[in-house]
XYZ file of C-alpha atoms in Angstrom:
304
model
C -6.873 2.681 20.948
C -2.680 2.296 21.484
C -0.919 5.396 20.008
C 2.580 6.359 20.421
C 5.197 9.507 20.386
C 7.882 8.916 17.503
C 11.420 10.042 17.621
C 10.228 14.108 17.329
C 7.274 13.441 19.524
C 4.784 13.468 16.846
C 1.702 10.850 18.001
C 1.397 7.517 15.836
C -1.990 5.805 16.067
C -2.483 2.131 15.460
C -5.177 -0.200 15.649
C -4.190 -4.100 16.552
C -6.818 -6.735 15.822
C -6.934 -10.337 14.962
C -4.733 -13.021 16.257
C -1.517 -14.904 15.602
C 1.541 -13.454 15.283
C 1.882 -9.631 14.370
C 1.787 -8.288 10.508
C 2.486 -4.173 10.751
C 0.295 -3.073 8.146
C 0.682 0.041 6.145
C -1.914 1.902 4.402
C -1.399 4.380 1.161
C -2.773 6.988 -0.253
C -0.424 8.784 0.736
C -2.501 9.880 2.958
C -5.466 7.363 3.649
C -6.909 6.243 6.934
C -5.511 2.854 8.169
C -9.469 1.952 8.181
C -9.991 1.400 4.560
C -7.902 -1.544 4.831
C -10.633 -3.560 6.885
C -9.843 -6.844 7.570
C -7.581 -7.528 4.636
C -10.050 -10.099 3.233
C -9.966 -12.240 6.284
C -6.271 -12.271 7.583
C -6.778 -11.349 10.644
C -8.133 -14.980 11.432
C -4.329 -16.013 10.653
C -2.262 -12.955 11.866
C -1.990 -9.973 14.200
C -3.086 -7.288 12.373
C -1.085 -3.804 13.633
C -2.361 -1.335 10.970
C -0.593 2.274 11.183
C -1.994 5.680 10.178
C 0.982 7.772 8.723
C 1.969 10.950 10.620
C -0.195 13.453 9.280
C -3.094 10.830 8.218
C -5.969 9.034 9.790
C -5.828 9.671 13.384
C -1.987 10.198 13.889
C -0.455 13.574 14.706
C 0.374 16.610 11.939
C 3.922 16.815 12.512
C 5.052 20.794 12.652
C 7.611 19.727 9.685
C 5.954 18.623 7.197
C 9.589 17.460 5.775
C 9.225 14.176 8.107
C 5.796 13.359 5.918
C 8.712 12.270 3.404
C 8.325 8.203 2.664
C 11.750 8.360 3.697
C 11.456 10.024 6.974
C 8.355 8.040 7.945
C 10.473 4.716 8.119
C 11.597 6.152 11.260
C 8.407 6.437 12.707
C 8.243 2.060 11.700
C 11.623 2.024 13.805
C 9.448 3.653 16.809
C 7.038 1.650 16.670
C 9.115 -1.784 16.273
C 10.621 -0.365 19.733
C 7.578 0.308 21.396
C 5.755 -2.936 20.559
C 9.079 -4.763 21.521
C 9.640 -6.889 18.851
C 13.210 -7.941 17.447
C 11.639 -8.343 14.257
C 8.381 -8.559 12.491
C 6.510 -9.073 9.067
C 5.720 -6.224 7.115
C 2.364 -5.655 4.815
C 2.217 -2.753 2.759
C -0.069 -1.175 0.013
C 0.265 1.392 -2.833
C 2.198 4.347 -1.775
C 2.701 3.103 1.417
C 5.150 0.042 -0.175
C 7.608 3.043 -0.474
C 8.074 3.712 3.320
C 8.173 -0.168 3.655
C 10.943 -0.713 0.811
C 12.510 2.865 2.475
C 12.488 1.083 5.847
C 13.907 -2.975 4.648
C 16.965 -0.774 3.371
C 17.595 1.479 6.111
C 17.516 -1.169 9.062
C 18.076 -3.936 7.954
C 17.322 -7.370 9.889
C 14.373 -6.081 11.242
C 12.074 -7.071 8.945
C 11.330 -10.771 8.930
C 9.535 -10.688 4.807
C 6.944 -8.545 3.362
C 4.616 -8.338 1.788
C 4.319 -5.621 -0.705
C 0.157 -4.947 -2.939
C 0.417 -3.096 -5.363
C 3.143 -0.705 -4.583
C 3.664 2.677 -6.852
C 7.325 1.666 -7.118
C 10.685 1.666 -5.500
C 11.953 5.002 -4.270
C 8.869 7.103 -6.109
C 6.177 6.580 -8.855
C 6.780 4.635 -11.492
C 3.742 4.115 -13.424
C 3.940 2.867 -17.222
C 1.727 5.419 -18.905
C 1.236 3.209 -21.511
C 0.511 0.375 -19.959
C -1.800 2.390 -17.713
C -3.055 3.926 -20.931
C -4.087 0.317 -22.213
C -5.851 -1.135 -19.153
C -8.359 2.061 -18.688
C -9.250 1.458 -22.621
C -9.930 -2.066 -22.183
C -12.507 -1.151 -19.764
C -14.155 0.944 -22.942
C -17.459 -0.995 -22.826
C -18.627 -0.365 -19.388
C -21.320 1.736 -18.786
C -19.303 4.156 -16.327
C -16.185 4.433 -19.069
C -17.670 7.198 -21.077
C -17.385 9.780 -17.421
C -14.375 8.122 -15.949
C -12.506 8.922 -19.255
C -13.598 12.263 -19.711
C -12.442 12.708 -16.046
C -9.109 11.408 -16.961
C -8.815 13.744 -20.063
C -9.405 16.577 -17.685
C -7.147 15.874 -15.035
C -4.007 15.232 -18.057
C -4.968 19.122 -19.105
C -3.952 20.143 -15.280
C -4.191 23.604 -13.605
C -7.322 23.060 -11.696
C -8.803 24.257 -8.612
C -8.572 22.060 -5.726
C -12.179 21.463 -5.427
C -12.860 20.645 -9.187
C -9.607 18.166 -8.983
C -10.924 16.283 -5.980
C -14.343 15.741 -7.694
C -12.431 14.934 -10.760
C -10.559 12.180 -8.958
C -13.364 10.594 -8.032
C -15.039 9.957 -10.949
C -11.930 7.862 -11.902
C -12.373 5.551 -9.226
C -14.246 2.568 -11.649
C -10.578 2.479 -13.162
C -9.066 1.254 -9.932
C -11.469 -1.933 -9.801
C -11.746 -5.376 -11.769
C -15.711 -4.774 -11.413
C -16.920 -1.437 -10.111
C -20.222 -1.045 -8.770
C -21.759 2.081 -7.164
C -22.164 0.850 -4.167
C -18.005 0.933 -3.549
C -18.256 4.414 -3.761
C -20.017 4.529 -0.453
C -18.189 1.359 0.956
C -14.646 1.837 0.289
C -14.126 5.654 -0.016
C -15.698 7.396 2.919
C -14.792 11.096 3.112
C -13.846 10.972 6.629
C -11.070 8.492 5.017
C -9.402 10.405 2.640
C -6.613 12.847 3.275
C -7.348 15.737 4.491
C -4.289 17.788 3.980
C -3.735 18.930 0.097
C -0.075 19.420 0.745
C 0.501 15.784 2.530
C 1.379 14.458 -1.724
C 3.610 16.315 -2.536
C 5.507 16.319 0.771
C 5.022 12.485 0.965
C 6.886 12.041 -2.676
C 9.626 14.795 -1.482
C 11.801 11.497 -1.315
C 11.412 10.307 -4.332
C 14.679 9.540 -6.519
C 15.644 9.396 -10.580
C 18.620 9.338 -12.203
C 21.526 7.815 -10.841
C 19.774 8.750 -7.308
C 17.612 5.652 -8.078
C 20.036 3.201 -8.777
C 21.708 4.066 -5.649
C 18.422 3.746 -4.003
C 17.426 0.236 -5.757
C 20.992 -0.620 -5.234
C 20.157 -0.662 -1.313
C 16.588 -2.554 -1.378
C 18.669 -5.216 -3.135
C 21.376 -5.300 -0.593
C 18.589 -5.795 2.243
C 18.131 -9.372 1.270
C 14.101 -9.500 2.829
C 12.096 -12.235 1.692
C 9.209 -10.143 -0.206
C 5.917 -11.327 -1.936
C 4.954 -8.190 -3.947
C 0.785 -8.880 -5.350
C -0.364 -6.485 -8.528
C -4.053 -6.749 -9.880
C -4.046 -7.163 -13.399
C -6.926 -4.545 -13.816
C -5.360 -1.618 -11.660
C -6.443 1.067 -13.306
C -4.712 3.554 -11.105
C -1.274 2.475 -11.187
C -0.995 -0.691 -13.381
C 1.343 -3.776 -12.666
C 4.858 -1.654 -14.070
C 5.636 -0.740 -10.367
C 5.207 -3.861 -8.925
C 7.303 -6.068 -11.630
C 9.529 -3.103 -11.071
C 10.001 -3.867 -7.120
C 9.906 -7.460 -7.388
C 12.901 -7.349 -9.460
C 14.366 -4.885 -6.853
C 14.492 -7.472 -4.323
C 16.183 -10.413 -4.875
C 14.588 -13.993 -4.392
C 11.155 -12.177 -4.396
C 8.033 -13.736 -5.996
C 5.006 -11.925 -8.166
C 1.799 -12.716 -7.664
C -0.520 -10.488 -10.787
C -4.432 -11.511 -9.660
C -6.002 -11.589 -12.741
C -9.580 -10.546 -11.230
C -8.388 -7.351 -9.115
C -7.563 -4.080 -9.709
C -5.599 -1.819 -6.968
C -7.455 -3.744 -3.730
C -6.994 -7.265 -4.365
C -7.750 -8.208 -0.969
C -11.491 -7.048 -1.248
C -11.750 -8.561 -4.942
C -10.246 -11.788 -4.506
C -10.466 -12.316 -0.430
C -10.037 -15.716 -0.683
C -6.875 -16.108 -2.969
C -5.111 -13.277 -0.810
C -4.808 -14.621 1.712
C -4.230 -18.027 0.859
C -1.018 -16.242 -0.906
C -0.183 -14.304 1.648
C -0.026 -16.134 4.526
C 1.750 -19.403 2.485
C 4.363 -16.785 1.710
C 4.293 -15.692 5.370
C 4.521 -19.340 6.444
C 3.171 -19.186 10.325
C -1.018 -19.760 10.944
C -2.462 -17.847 14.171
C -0.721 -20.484 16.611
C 2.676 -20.107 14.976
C 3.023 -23.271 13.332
C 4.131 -23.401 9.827
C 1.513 -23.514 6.575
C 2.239 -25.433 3.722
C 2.721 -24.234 0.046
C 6.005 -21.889 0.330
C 9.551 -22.238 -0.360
C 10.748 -21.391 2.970
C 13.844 -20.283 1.320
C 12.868 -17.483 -0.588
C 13.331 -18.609 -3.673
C 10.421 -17.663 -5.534
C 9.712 -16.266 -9.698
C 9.189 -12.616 -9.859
């Protein structure tokens, strides 16, 4: 499969498939293989898929500075691979934490980014989850049979200072949080061990370039002055970091549109295939032979 050397040499893998016209995809996490993505509910009968593993995830290189792991410094390694696939410009489809590189990357080269796409994102320049909001969505889940664990789990993990072992176990019993409808057979089907990260310092080197303050108005300042068309989808149920960030980043970018799926929680595109990508690719506007789909305003000018 293609791989690259970015701008310190560090190898990028990414996996093409479909066809159409190319949609760089990138995964979150931070941390996750590019593999839990699939598909992305069928859009790769529509698009070029070109998913990317992040330096330092999936099957792409550990960098020997883990500084570049930074959300910030990985929109370089977007800029290498824009160069090596040759393209002027090209869409962009993000998810979760990996909708910070993207934003990180509309504002710091601007015009190469044709619109994207941006699912559930964690925020702008860092988290920014609504505790309260999250607070309310995992209680409204209170009569499922799997609650009872999942929120004993969660009080667990607010008490902190556990061992890295306990904490990764801990995690996982919150996953029924993340869904619209859990079942136990997604445990096996959408979070494989060989697909999770596998370096316990990639998180916190990953959010290293997060901003507050008057840092993040700087910061949000610049996403608005990149002027990129961008659909940004929440799921209504997302459990793990609510729809806050994404109303957040829609009104970062202006002209943008929200789309909240009200039968998805943090991977729409497996919950509601069918709706996904009838969104995205109207917002995208091109089908697999490059001719224009209906059911867009071509202009950007959509309600966020």
């Amino acid at each position: 499969m293609p791989s690259l050397a970015s701008y310190d040499d560090c190898t990028i893998w990414y996996e093409p498939t479909g066809e159409g016209e190319p949609l760089v995809v990138l995964p979150g996490g931070p941390g996750m293989d590019l593999r839990y993505l699939g598909n992305l509910g069928g859009l790769d009968r529509h698009r070029r898929l070109v998913p990317v593993d992040a330096r330092a995830s999936g099957r792409s290189g550990v960098p020997d500075d883990r500084g570049t792991v930074s959300f910030v410094e990985q929109a370089r390694d977007l800029e290498a691979l824009r160069t090596h696939l040759g393209l002027e410009r090209f869409d962009l489809l993000a998810h979760s934490a990996g909708c910070l590189t993207a934003q990180e990357y509309l504002a710091a080269f601007p015009g190469r980014v044709g619109r994207a796409v941006l699912v559930a994102p964690v925020g702008r320049a860092g988290r920014e989850v609504d505790e309260a909001e999250l607070a309310g969505i995992r209680a409204a889940r209170s009569a499922e049979p799997w609650y009872p664990d999942a929120a004993e789990a969660d009080r667990l993990l607010a008490r902190g200072g556990l061992p890295a072992g306990e904490l990764a176990a801990l995690q996982r019993r919150l996953l029924p949080f993340f869904w619209h409808r859990w079942t136990e057979e997604r445990r096996a089907a959408e979070y494989p061990a060989a697909w999770a990260c596998a370096h316990p310092w990639l998180r916190e080197a990953f959010y290293a370039g997060s901003a507050d303050g008057p840092a993040l108005a700087e910061r949000v300042a610049r996403l608005g002055a990149a002027r990129t068309p961008v659909l940004v989808v929440a799921g209504a149920s997302d459990g793990m970091v609510g729809t806050a960030p994404a109303r957040a980043a829609a009104d970062a970018h202006p002209g943008s549109r929200l789309e909240v799926f009200a039968r998805s929680g943090h991977r729409p595109w497996v919950e509601e295939p069918e709706r996904f990508v009838s969104v995205v690719r109207a917002f995208l506007g091109t089908d697999r032979a490059g001719t224009e789909t209906a059911g867009w305003d071509r202009a950007g000018a959509g309600t966020a």
